[in-house]
Amino acid sequence: KILGITLAVYVCLRWLLPLVVPFFIAFLLAKLMNPLVEKLEEKLIWKRGIWSTLLVSLLFLVLGFLVVLFVGTLLGQMKTVVSNMEMYKRQAGDFFRECCCQVEVFTGIQAKDIEENVQRQLPGLMQHMKTNVVPVLMNGTISYAKSMFIWVGICFVIIISTVLILKDYRKIKSCLQNHPVGQMGLKV
């Protein structure tokens, strides 16, 4: 019996919860936006469905604008890093030479010898980076692109669900009020 309950909880959390979460988010958004939709519906002549669509669209346009602004800022920062790459290389070289001098102070090995040995090892390190690190980064990029498309799809489901729930919010709320579990859900 305990194994069955544990298995049921695991199945629900593993496979069912990710499918239901967008609808919970949509219902929460609808609950938060409903008072505004009701006021607009009372004051102005448009139907509830039109106001729901306009407000949800406006909300997601603002959120989309913020995401675009964030991505634009991030890309601008990346462009700045790339354009200042020579300066960073120079600073890294200075730092490397200073480290070699400090190692010379502690160990007595000439800083020039340390630099030469490290310079001899760099081509092998770069080859290792090309063969091992770059493919991993590229696989990660494809994974990120896939995740981004999944998130766009989830947002689309949330938008459509929020509009539809807002349109029928009164009926849904009255049905939930007539059910014990629904009453508990409305209190949240």
Coordinates of N, CA, C and O in Angstrom, one line a residue:
K1 N 0.8 -1.2 0.0 CA 0.0 0.0 0.0 C 0.9 1.3 0.0 O 0.6 2.2 -0.8
I2 N 1.9 1.3 0.8 CA 2.8 2.5 0.9 C 3.6 2.6 -0.4 O 3.7 3.7 -0.9
L3 N 4.0 1.5 -1.0 CA 4.7 1.5 -2.2 C 3.8 2.1 -3.3 O 4.2 2.9 -4.2
G4 N 2.5 1.7 -3.3 CA 1.6 2.2 -4.3 C 1.4 3.7 -4.2 O 1.3 4.4 -5.2
I5 N 1.2 4.2 -3.0 CA 1.1 5.6 -2.7 C 2.3 6.4 -3.2 O 2.3 7.4 -3.8
T6 N 3.5 5.8 -2.8 CA 4.7 6.4 -3.2 C 4.9 6.5 -4.7 O 5.3 7.5 -5.3
L7 N 4.5 5.4 -5.4 CA 4.6 5.4 -6.8 C 3.6 6.4 -7.4 O 4.0 7.1 -8.4
A8 N 2.4 6.5 -6.9 CA 1.4 7.4 -7.4 C 1.9 8.9 -7.3 O 1.8 9.7 -8.2
V9 N 2.5 9.2 -6.1 CA 3.0 10.5 -5.9 C 4.1 10.8 -6.8 O 4.2 11.9 -7.4
Y10 N 5.0 9.8 -7.0 CA 6.2 10.0 -7.9 C 5.7 10.3 -9.3 O 6.2 11.2 -10.0
V11 N 4.7 9.5 -9.8 CA 4.2 9.6 -11.2 C 3.6 11.0 -11.3 O 3.8 11.6 -12.3
C12 N 2.8 11.4 -10.3 CA 2.2 12.7 -10.4 C 3.2 13.8 -10.5 O 3.1 14.7 -11.3
L13 N 4.2 13.8 -9.6 CA 5.2 14.8 -9.6 C 6.1 14.8 -10.8 O 6.5 15.8 -11.3
R14 N 6.4 13.6 -11.3 CA 7.3 13.5 -12.4 C 6.7 13.8 -13.8 O 7.3 14.5 -14.6
W15 N 5.5 13.3 -14.0 CA 4.9 13.5 -15.4 C 3.6 14.4 -15.4 O 3.4 15.1 -16.4
L16 N 2.9 14.4 -14.3 CA 1.6 15.1 -14.4 C 1.8 16.6 -14.0 O 1.2 17.5 -14.6
L17 N 2.6 16.9 -13.0 CA 2.8 18.2 -12.5 C 3.3 19.2 -13.6 O 2.8 20.3 -13.8
P18 N 4.3 18.8 -14.4 CA 4.8 19.7 -15.5 C 3.7 20.0 -16.5 O 3.7 21.1 -17.1
L19 N 2.7 19.1 -16.7 CA 1.7 19.4 -17.6 C 0.6 20.3 -17.0 O -0.1 21.1 -17.7
V20 N 0.4 20.3 -15.7 CA -0.6 21.1 -15.1 C -0.2 22.5 -14.6 O -1.0 23.4 -14.5
V21 N 1.1 22.7 -14.4 CA 1.6 23.9 -13.8 C 1.3 25.1 -14.7 O 0.8 26.2 -14.2
P22 N 1.4 25.1 -16.1 CA 1.0 26.2 -16.9 C -0.5 26.6 -16.6 O -0.8 27.8 -16.6
F23 N -1.4 25.7 -16.4 CA -2.8 26.0 -16.1 C -3.0 26.6 -14.7 O -3.9 27.4 -14.6
F24 N -2.2 26.1 -13.8 CA -2.2 26.8 -12.4 C -1.8 28.2 -12.5 O -2.4 29.1 -11.9
I25 N -0.7 28.4 -13.3 CA -0.3 29.8 -13.5 C -1.3 30.7 -14.2 O -1.6 31.8 -13.8
A26 N -1.9 30.1 -15.2 CA -3.0 30.8 -15.9 C -4.2 31.1 -15.0 O -4.7 32.2 -15.1
F27 N -4.6 30.2 -14.2 CA -5.7 30.4 -13.2 C -5.3 31.5 -12.2 O -6.1 32.4 -11.9
L28 N -4.0 31.5 -11.7 CA -3.6 32.5 -10.8 C -3.6 33.9 -11.5 O -4.1 34.9 -10.9
L29 N -3.1 34.0 -12.7 CA -3.1 35.3 -13.5 C -4.6 35.7 -13.7 O -4.9 36.9 -13.5
A30 N -5.5 34.8 -14.0 CA -6.9 35.1 -14.2 C -7.5 35.6 -12.9 O -8.3 36.6 -12.9
K31 N -7.2 35.0 -11.8 CA -7.7 35.4 -10.5 C -7.2 36.9 -10.2 O -8.0 37.7 -9.7
L32 N -5.9 37.1 -10.5 CA -5.4 38.5 -10.2 C -6.0 39.5 -11.2 O -6.1 40.7 -10.8
M33 N -6.2 39.2 -12.4 CA -6.7 40.1 -13.4 C -8.2 40.3 -13.4 O -8.7 41.3 -14.0
N34 N -8.9 39.4 -12.8 CA -10.4 39.4 -12.9 C -11.0 40.7 -12.3 O -11.9 41.2 -13.0
P35 N -10.6 41.2 -11.2 CA -11.2 42.5 -10.7 C -11.1 43.6 -11.8 O -12.0 44.4 -12.0
L36 N -9.9 43.7 -12.4 CA -9.8 44.8 -13.4 C -10.7 44.5 -14.6 O -11.3 45.5 -15.2
V37 N -10.8 43.3 -15.1 CA -11.6 42.9 -16.2 C -13.1 43.3 -15.8 O -13.8 43.8 -16.7
E38 N -13.5 43.0 -14.6 CA -14.9 43.3 -14.2 C -15.2 44.8 -14.2 O -16.2 45.2 -14.7
K39 N -14.2 45.5 -13.7 CA -14.4 47.0 -13.7 C -14.5 47.6 -15.1 O -15.3 48.4 -15.4
L40 N -13.6 47.1 -16.0 CA -13.6 47.6 -17.3 C -14.9 47.2 -18.1 O -15.4 47.9 -18.8
E41 N -15.3 46.0 -17.8 CA -16.6 45.5 -18.4 C -17.8 46.3 -18.0 O -18.7 46.6 -18.7
E42 N -17.8 46.7 -16.7 CA -18.9 47.5 -16.2 C -18.9 48.9 -16.7 O -19.9 49.5 -17.1
K43 N -17.7 49.5 -16.8 CA -17.5 50.9 -17.2 C -17.7 51.1 -18.7 O -18.2 52.1 -19.1
L44 N -17.1 50.2 -19.5 CA -17.1 50.4 -20.9 C -17.9 49.3 -21.6 O -18.3 48.3 -21.0
I45 N -18.2 49.4 -22.9 CA -19.2 48.6 -23.5 C -18.6 47.3 -24.1 O -19.4 46.5 -24.5
W46 N -17.4 47.1 -24.1 CA -16.8 45.8 -24.7 C -17.1 44.6 -23.8 O -17.2 44.7 -22.6
K47 N -17.1 43.5 -24.5 CA -17.4 42.2 -23.8 C -16.2 41.8 -23.0 O -15.1 42.2 -23.2
R48 N -16.5 40.9 -22.1 CA -15.4 40.3 -21.2 C -14.3 39.6 -21.9 O -13.1 39.8 -21.6
G49 N -14.6 38.9 -23.0 CA -13.6 38.2 -23.8 C -12.6 39.2 -24.4 O -11.4 38.9 -24.5
I50 N -13.1 40.3 -24.9 CA -12.2 41.3 -25.5 C -11.3 41.9 -24.5 O -10.1 42.1 -24.7
W51 N -11.9 42.3 -23.3 CA -11.0 42.9 -22.3 C -10.0 41.9 -21.8 O -8.8 42.2 -21.5
S52 N -10.4 40.6 -21.6 CA -9.5 39.6 -21.2 C -8.3 39.5 -22.2 O -7.1 39.4 -21.8
T53 N -8.6 39.4 -23.5 CA -7.6 39.3 -24.5 C -6.7 40.5 -24.5 O -5.4 40.4 -24.5
L54 N -7.2 41.7 -24.4 CA -6.4 42.9 -24.4 C -5.5 43.0 -23.2 O -4.3 43.3 -23.3
L55 N -6.0 42.7 -22.0 CA -5.2 42.8 -20.8 C -4.1 41.7 -20.7 O -3.0 42.1 -20.4
V56 N -4.4 40.5 -21.1 CA -3.4 39.5 -21.1 C -2.4 39.8 -22.2 O -1.2 39.6 -21.9
S57 N -2.8 40.2 -23.3 CA -1.8 40.6 -24.4 C -0.9 41.7 -23.9 O 0.3 41.7 -24.1
L58 N -1.5 42.7 -23.3 CA -0.7 43.8 -22.8 C 0.3 43.4 -21.7 O 1.5 43.7 -21.7
L59 N -0.2 42.5 -20.8 CA 0.7 42.0 -19.8 C 1.9 41.2 -20.4 O 3.1 41.5 -20.1
F60 N 1.6 40.3 -21.4 CA 2.7 39.6 -22.0 C 3.6 40.4 -22.9 O 4.7 40.1 -23.1
L61 N 3.0 41.5 -23.5 CA 3.8 42.4 -24.3 C 4.8 43.1 -23.4 O 6.0 43.3 -23.8
V62 N 4.4 43.5 -22.3 CA 5.3 44.2 -21.3 C 6.4 43.2 -20.9 O 7.6 43.6 -20.8
L63 N 6.0 42.0 -20.5 CA 7.0 41.0 -20.1 C 7.9 40.7 -21.2 O 9.1 40.5 -21.0
G64 N 7.4 40.6 -22.4 CA 8.2 40.3 -23.6 C 9.2 41.4 -23.9 O 10.4 41.2 -24.2
F65 N 8.7 42.7 -23.7 CA 9.6 43.8 -23.9 C 10.7 43.8 -22.8 O 11.9 44.1 -23.2
L66 N 10.4 43.4 -21.6 CA 11.5 43.3 -20.6 C 12.5 42.3 -20.9 O 13.7 42.4 -20.7
V67 N 12.0 41.1 -21.4 CA 12.9 40.1 -21.8 C 13.8 40.5 -23.0 O 15.0 40.3 -23.0
V68 N 13.2 41.2 -24.0 CA 14.0 41.7 -25.1 C 15.0 42.7 -24.6 O 16.2 42.8 -25.1
L69 N 14.6 43.6 -23.7 CA 15.5 44.6 -23.1 C 16.7 43.9 -22.4 O 17.9 44.3 -22.6
F70 N 16.4 42.9 -21.6 CA 17.4 42.1 -20.9 C 18.4 41.4 -21.9 O 19.6 41.5 -21.8
V71 N 17.8 40.8 -22.9 CA 18.7 40.1 -23.9 C 19.5 41.1 -24.7 O 20.7 40.9 -24.9
G72 N 18.9 42.3 -25.0 CA 19.7 43.3 -25.7 C 20.8 43.8 -24.9 O 21.9 44.0 -25.4
T73 N 20.6 44.0 -23.6 CA 21.7 44.5 -22.7 C 22.7 43.4 -22.6 O 23.9 43.7 -22.6
L74 N 22.3 42.1 -22.5 CA 23.3 41.0 -22.4 C 24.1 41.0 -23.7 O 25.4 40.8 -23.6
L75 N 23.5 41.1 -24.8 CA 24.2 41.1 -26.1 C 25.2 42.3 -26.2 O 26.3 42.1 -26.7
G76 N 24.7 43.4 -25.7 CA 25.6 44.6 -25.7 C 26.8 44.4 -24.8 O 28.0 44.8 -25.2
Q77 N 26.7 43.8 -23.7 CA 27.8 43.5 -22.8 C 28.7 42.5 -23.5 O 30.0 42.6 -23.4
M78 N 28.2 41.5 -24.2 CA 29.0 40.5 -24.9 C 29.8 41.2 -26.0 O 31.0 40.9 -26.2
K79 N 29.2 42.1 -26.7 CA 29.9 42.9 -27.8 C 31.0 43.7 -27.2 O 32.1 43.8 -27.8
T80 N 30.8 44.3 -26.0 CA 31.8 45.1 -25.4 C 33.0 44.2 -25.0 O 34.2 44.6 -25.2
V81 N 32.7 43.0 -24.5 CA 33.8 42.1 -24.1 C 34.6 41.7 -25.3 O 35.8 41.7 -25.3
V82 N 33.9 41.4 -26.4 CA 34.6 41.0 -27.7 C 35.4 42.1 -28.2 O 36.6 41.9 -28.6
S83 N 34.9 43.3 -28.2 CA 35.6 44.5 -28.7 C 36.8 44.8 -27.9 O 37.8 45.4 -28.4
N84 N 36.8 44.5 -26.6 CA 37.9 44.8 -25.7 C 38.8 43.6 -25.5 O 39.6 43.6 -24.6
M85 N 38.7 42.6 -26.4 CA 39.5 41.4 -26.2 C 41.0 41.6 -26.2 O 41.7 41.0 -25.4
E86 N 41.5 42.5 -27.0 CA 42.9 42.7 -27.0 C 43.4 43.3 -25.7 O 44.5 42.9 -25.2
M87 N 42.6 44.2 -25.1 CA 43.0 44.8 -23.8 C 43.0 43.7 -22.8 O 43.9 43.6 -21.9
Y88 N 42.0 42.8 -22.8 CA 42.0 41.7 -21.9 C 43.2 40.7 -22.0 O 43.7 40.2 -21.1
K89 N 43.5 40.5 -23.3 CA 44.7 39.6 -23.6 C 46.0 40.3 -23.0 O 46.8 39.6 -22.4
R90 N 46.1 41.6 -23.2 CA 47.3 42.3 -22.7 C 47.3 42.2 -21.1 O 48.3 41.9 -20.5
Q91 N 46.1 42.4 -20.5 CA 46.0 42.4 -19.0 C 46.3 40.9 -18.6 O 47.0 40.8 -17.5
A92 N 45.9 39.9 -19.3 CA 46.1 38.6 -18.9 C 47.6 38.3 -19.0 O 48.2 37.6 -18.2
G93 N 48.2 38.8 -20.1 CA 49.7 38.6 -20.2 C 50.5 39.2 -19.1 O 51.4 38.6 -18.6
D94 N 50.1 40.5 -18.8 CA 50.7 41.1 -17.6 C 50.6 40.4 -16.3 O 51.5 40.2 -15.6
F95 N 49.4 39.9 -16.1 CA 49.1 39.1 -14.9 C 49.9 37.8 -14.9 O 50.5 37.4 -13.9
F96 N 50.0 37.1 -16.1 CA 50.8 35.9 -16.2 C 52.3 36.2 -15.9 O 52.9 35.4 -15.1
R97 N 52.8 37.3 -16.4 CA 54.2 37.6 -16.2 C 54.4 37.9 -14.7 O 55.4 37.5 -14.1
E98 N 53.5 38.6 -14.1 CA 53.6 38.9 -12.7 C 53.6 37.6 -11.8 O 54.3 37.5 -10.8
C99 N 52.7 36.7 -12.2 CA 52.6 35.4 -11.5 C 54.0 34.7 -11.6 O 54.4 34.1 -10.7
C100 N 54.5 34.7 -12.8 CA 55.8 34.0 -13.0 C 56.9 34.6 -12.2 O 57.7 33.9 -11.6
C101 N 56.9 35.9 -12.0 CA 57.9 36.6 -11.2 C 57.6 36.2 -9.7 O 58.6 36.0 -9.0
Q102 N 56.4 36.1 -9.3 CA 56.1 35.7 -7.9 C 56.5 34.3 -7.7 O 57.1 33.9 -6.6
V103 N 56.3 33.4 -8.7 CA 56.8 32.0 -8.5 C 58.3 32.0 -8.4 O 58.9 31.2 -7.7
E104 N 59.0 32.8 -9.2 CA 60.5 32.9 -9.1 C 60.9 33.3 -7.7 O 61.9 32.7 -7.2
V105 N 60.2 34.2 -7.1 CA 60.6 34.6 -5.8 C 60.5 33.5 -4.8 O 61.3 33.3 -3.9
F106 N 59.4 32.7 -4.9 CA 59.1 31.6 -4.0 C 60.0 30.4 -4.2 O 60.4 29.7 -3.3
T107 N 60.2 30.0 -5.5 CA 60.9 28.8 -5.9 C 62.3 28.9 -6.3 O 63.1 28.0 -6.3
G108 N 62.7 30.1 -6.8 CA 64.0 30.3 -7.3 C 64.1 29.9 -8.8 O 65.2 30.1 -9.4
I109 N 63.1 29.4 -9.4 CA 63.1 29.1 -10.8 C 62.9 30.4 -11.6 O 62.0 31.2 -11.3
Q110 N 63.7 30.6 -12.6 CA 63.7 31.8 -13.4 C 62.3 32.0 -14.0 O 61.7 31.1 -14.6
A111 N 61.8 33.2 -13.9 CA 60.5 33.6 -14.5 C 60.5 33.3 -16.0 O 59.5 32.9 -16.6
K112 N 61.6 33.6 -16.7 CA 61.7 33.4 -18.1 C 61.5 31.9 -18.5 O 60.9 31.6 -19.4
D113 N 62.1 31.0 -17.7 CA 62.0 29.6 -17.9 C 60.6 29.1 -17.7 O 60.1 28.3 -18.5
I114 N 59.9 29.7 -16.7 CA 58.5 29.3 -16.5 C 57.7 29.7 -17.6 O 56.8 29.0 -18.1
E115 N 57.9 31.0 -18.1 CA 57.1 31.5 -19.2 C 57.3 30.6 -20.5 O 56.4 30.3 -21.2
E116 N 58.6 30.3 -20.7 CA 58.9 29.4 -21.9 C 58.2 28.1 -21.8 O 57.6 27.6 -22.8
N117 N 58.3 27.4 -20.7 CA 57.6 26.1 -20.5 C 56.1 26.2 -20.7 O 55.5 25.3 -21.3
V118 N 55.5 27.2 -20.1 CA 54.1 27.4 -20.3 C 53.7 27.7 -21.7 O 52.8 27.1 -22.3
Q119 N 54.5 28.5 -22.4 CA 54.3 28.8 -23.8 C 54.4 27.5 -24.7 O 53.6 27.4 -25.6
R120 N 55.3 26.6 -24.3 CA 55.4 25.3 -25.1 C 54.2 24.5 -24.8 O 53.9 23.7 -25.7
Q121 N 53.6 24.5 -23.7 CA 52.4 23.7 -23.4 C 51.1 24.2 -23.9 O 50.1 23.5 -24.1
L122 N 51.1 25.5 -24.3 CA 49.8 26.2 -24.7 C 49.2 25.5 -26.0 O 48.0 25.3 -26.0
P123 N 50.0 25.2 -27.0 CA 49.4 24.6 -28.2 C 48.6 23.3 -27.9 O 47.5 23.1 -28.4
G124 N 49.2 22.5 -27.0 CA 48.5 21.2 -26.6 C 47.2 21.5 -25.9 O 46.2 20.9 -26.1
L125 N 47.3 22.5 -25.0 CA 46.1 22.9 -24.3 C 45.0 23.5 -25.2 O 43.9 23.1 -25.0
M126 N 45.4 24.3 -26.2 CA 44.5 24.8 -27.1 C 43.8 23.7 -28.0 O 42.6 23.7 -28.2
Q127 N 44.6 22.7 -28.4 CA 44.1 21.6 -29.1 C 43.1 20.8 -28.3 O 42.1 20.4 -28.7
H128 N 43.5 20.6 -27.0 CA 42.5 19.9 -26.1 C 41.2 20.7 -25.9 O 40.2 20.1 -25.9
M129 N 41.3 22.0 -25.9 CA 40.1 22.8 -25.8 C 39.2 22.7 -27.0 O 38.0 22.5 -26.9
K130 N 39.9 22.7 -28.2 CA 39.1 22.5 -29.5 C 38.5 21.2 -29.6 O 37.3 21.1 -30.0
T131 N 39.1 20.1 -29.2 CA 38.6 18.8 -29.3 C 37.6 18.4 -28.2 O 36.7 17.6 -28.5
N132 N 37.7 19.0 -27.0 CA 36.9 18.5 -25.9 C 35.9 19.6 -25.4 O 34.8 19.3 -25.2
V133 N 36.3 20.8 -25.3 CA 35.5 21.8 -24.7 C 34.5 22.4 -25.7 O 33.3 22.6 -25.4
V134 N 34.9 22.7 -26.9 CA 34.1 23.4 -27.9 C 32.9 22.5 -28.2 O 31.7 23.0 -28.3
P135 N 33.0 21.2 -28.5 CA 31.8 20.3 -28.7 C 30.8 20.3 -27.6 O 29.6 20.3 -27.8
V136 N 31.4 20.3 -26.4 CA 30.4 20.4 -25.2 C 29.7 21.7 -25.2 O 28.4 21.7 -24.9
L137 N 30.3 22.8 -25.5 CA 29.7 24.1 -25.5 C 28.6 24.1 -26.6 O 27.5 24.6 -26.4
M138 N 28.9 23.5 -27.8 CA 28.0 23.5 -28.9 C 26.8 22.7 -28.5 O 25.6 23.0 -28.9
N139 N 27.0 21.5 -27.9 CA 25.8 20.7 -27.5 C 25.0 21.4 -26.5 O 23.8 21.3 -26.5
G140 N 25.6 22.2 -25.6 CA 24.9 23.0 -24.6 C 24.1 24.1 -25.3 O 22.9 24.4 -24.9
T141 N 24.6 24.7 -26.4 CA 23.9 25.7 -27.1 C 22.6 25.1 -27.8 O 21.5 25.7 -27.7
I142 N 22.7 23.9 -28.3 CA 21.5 23.3 -28.9 C 20.5 23.0 -27.8 O 19.3 23.2 -28.0
S143 N 21.0 22.5 -26.7 CA 20.1 22.2 -25.6 C 19.4 23.5 -25.1 O 18.2 23.5 -24.8
Y144 N 20.1 24.6 -25.0 CA 19.5 25.9 -24.6 C 18.5 26.3 -25.6 O 17.4 26.8 -25.3
A145 N 18.7 26.2 -26.9 CA 17.8 26.6 -28.0 C 16.5 25.7 -27.8 O 15.4 26.3 -27.9
K146 N 16.7 24.5 -27.6 CA 15.5 23.6 -27.4 C 14.7 24.0 -26.2 O 13.5 24.1 -26.3
S147 N 15.4 24.3 -25.1 CA 14.7 24.8 -23.9 C 14.0 26.1 -24.1 O 12.9 26.3 -23.6
M148 N 14.6 27.0 -24.9 CA 13.9 28.2 -25.2 C 12.6 28.0 -26.0 O 11.6 28.6 -25.7
F149 N 12.6 27.1 -27.0 CA 11.4 26.8 -27.7 C 10.4 26.2 -26.8 O 9.2 26.5 -26.9
I150 N 10.8 25.4 -25.9 CA 9.8 24.8 -24.9 C 9.2 25.9 -24.1 O 8.0 25.9 -23.9
W151 N 10.0 26.8 -23.6 CA 9.5 27.9 -22.8 C 8.5 28.8 -23.5 O 7.5 29.3 -23.0
V152 N 8.8 29.0 -24.8 CA 7.9 29.8 -25.6 C 6.6 29.1 -25.8 O 5.5 29.8 -25.7
G153 N 6.6 27.8 -26.0 CA 5.4 27.1 -26.1 C 4.6 27.1 -24.8 O 3.4 27.2 -24.8
I154 N 5.3 27.0 -23.6 CA 4.6 27.0 -22.3 C 4.0 28.4 -22.1 O 2.8 28.5 -21.7
C155 N 4.7 29.5 -22.5 CA 4.1 30.8 -22.4 C 2.9 31.0 -23.3 O 1.9 31.6 -22.9
F156 N 2.9 30.4 -24.5 CA 1.8 30.4 -25.4 C 0.6 29.8 -24.7 O -0.5 30.3 -24.8
V157 N 0.8 28.6 -24.1 CA -0.3 27.9 -23.4 C -0.8 28.7 -22.3 O -2.0 28.8 -22.1
I158 N 0.1 29.4 -21.5 CA -0.4 30.2 -20.4 C -1.2 31.4 -20.9 O -2.3 31.7 -20.3
I159 N -0.8 32.0 -22.0 CA -1.5 33.1 -22.5 C -2.9 32.7 -22.9 O -3.9 33.3 -22.5
I160 N -3.0 31.7 -23.7 CA -4.3 31.2 -24.2 C -5.2 30.8 -23.1 O -6.4 31.1 -23.0
S161 N -4.6 30.0 -22.1 CA -5.4 29.5 -21.0 C -5.9 30.7 -20.1 O -7.0 30.7 -19.6
T162 N -5.1 31.7 -19.9 CA -5.5 32.8 -19.1 C -6.6 33.6 -19.7 O -7.6 33.9 -19.0
V163 N -6.6 33.8 -21.0 CA -7.7 34.5 -21.7 C -9.0 33.7 -21.6 O -10.0 34.2 -21.3
L164 N -8.9 32.4 -21.8 CA -10.1 31.5 -21.8 C -10.6 31.4 -20.3 O -11.8 31.5 -20.1
I165 N -9.7 31.3 -19.4 CA -10.2 31.3 -18.0 C -10.8 32.6 -17.6 O -11.9 32.6 -16.9
L166 N -10.2 33.7 -18.0 CA -10.8 35.0 -17.6 C -12.1 35.2 -18.3 O -13.0 35.8 -17.7
K167 N -12.3 34.7 -19.5 CA -13.6 34.9 -20.2 C -14.7 34.2 -19.4 O -15.8 34.7 -19.3
D168 N -14.4 33.0 -18.9 CA -15.4 32.2 -18.2 C -15.2 32.2 -16.7 O -15.6 31.3 -16.0
Y169 N -14.5 33.2 -16.1 CA -14.1 33.2 -14.7 C -15.3 33.1 -13.8 O -15.3 32.4 -12.8
R170 N -16.4 33.8 -14.1 CA -17.6 33.7 -13.2 C -18.1 32.3 -13.1 O -18.5 31.9 -12.0
K171 N -18.3 31.6 -14.2 CA -18.8 30.3 -14.2 C -17.9 29.3 -13.5 O -18.3 28.5 -12.7
I172 N -16.6 29.5 -13.7 CA -15.6 28.6 -13.1 C -15.6 28.8 -11.6 O -15.6 27.9 -10.8
K173 N -15.7 30.1 -11.2 CA -15.7 30.4 -9.8 C -16.9 29.9 -9.1 O -16.9 29.3 -8.0
S174 N -18.1 30.0 -9.7 CA -19.3 29.5 -9.1 C -19.3 27.9 -9.0 O -19.7 27.4 -8.0
C175 N -18.7 27.3 -10.0 CA -18.6 25.8 -9.9 C -17.6 25.4 -8.8 O -17.8 24.4 -8.1
L176 N -16.5 26.2 -8.7 CA -15.6 25.9 -7.6 C -16.1 26.1 -6.2 O -15.8 25.4 -5.3
Q177 N -17.0 27.1 -6.1 CA -17.6 27.4 -4.8 C -18.5 26.3 -4.3 O -18.8 26.2 -3.2
N178 N -19.1 25.6 -5.3 CA -20.1 24.5 -5.0 C -19.4 23.2 -4.7 O -20.1 22.2 -4.4
H179 N -18.1 23.2 -4.7 CA -17.3 21.9 -4.5 C -16.4 22.1 -3.3 O -15.7 23.2 -3.2
P180 N -16.2 21.2 -2.4 CA -15.4 21.4 -1.2 C -13.9 21.6 -1.6 O -13.2 22.5 -1.0
V181 N -13.4 20.9 -2.6 CA -12.0 21.0 -3.0 C -11.8 22.4 -3.7 O -10.8 23.1 -3.5
G182 N -12.9 22.8 -4.5 CA -12.8 24.1 -5.2 C -12.8 25.2 -4.2 O -12.2 26.2 -4.4
Q183 N -13.6 25.1 -3.1 CA -13.6 26.1 -2.1 C -12.2 26.3 -1.5 O -11.8 27.4 -1.2
M184 N -11.6 25.2 -1.2 CA -10.2 25.3 -0.7 C -9.2 25.9 -1.7 O -8.4 26.7 -1.3
G185 N -9.4 25.6 -3.0 CA -8.6 26.2 -4.0 C -8.8 27.7 -4.2 O -7.8 28.4 -4.5
L186 N -10.0 28.1 -4.0 CA -10.3 29.6 -4.1 C -9.7 30.4 -3.0 O -9.5 31.6 -3.1
K187 N -9.5 29.7 -1.8 CA -8.9 30.4 -0.7 C -7.4 30.7 -0.9 O -6.9 31.6 -0.2
V188 N -6.8 29.9 -1.7 CA -5.3 30.1 -1.9 C -5.0 31.4 -2.6 O -5.7 31.9 -3.4

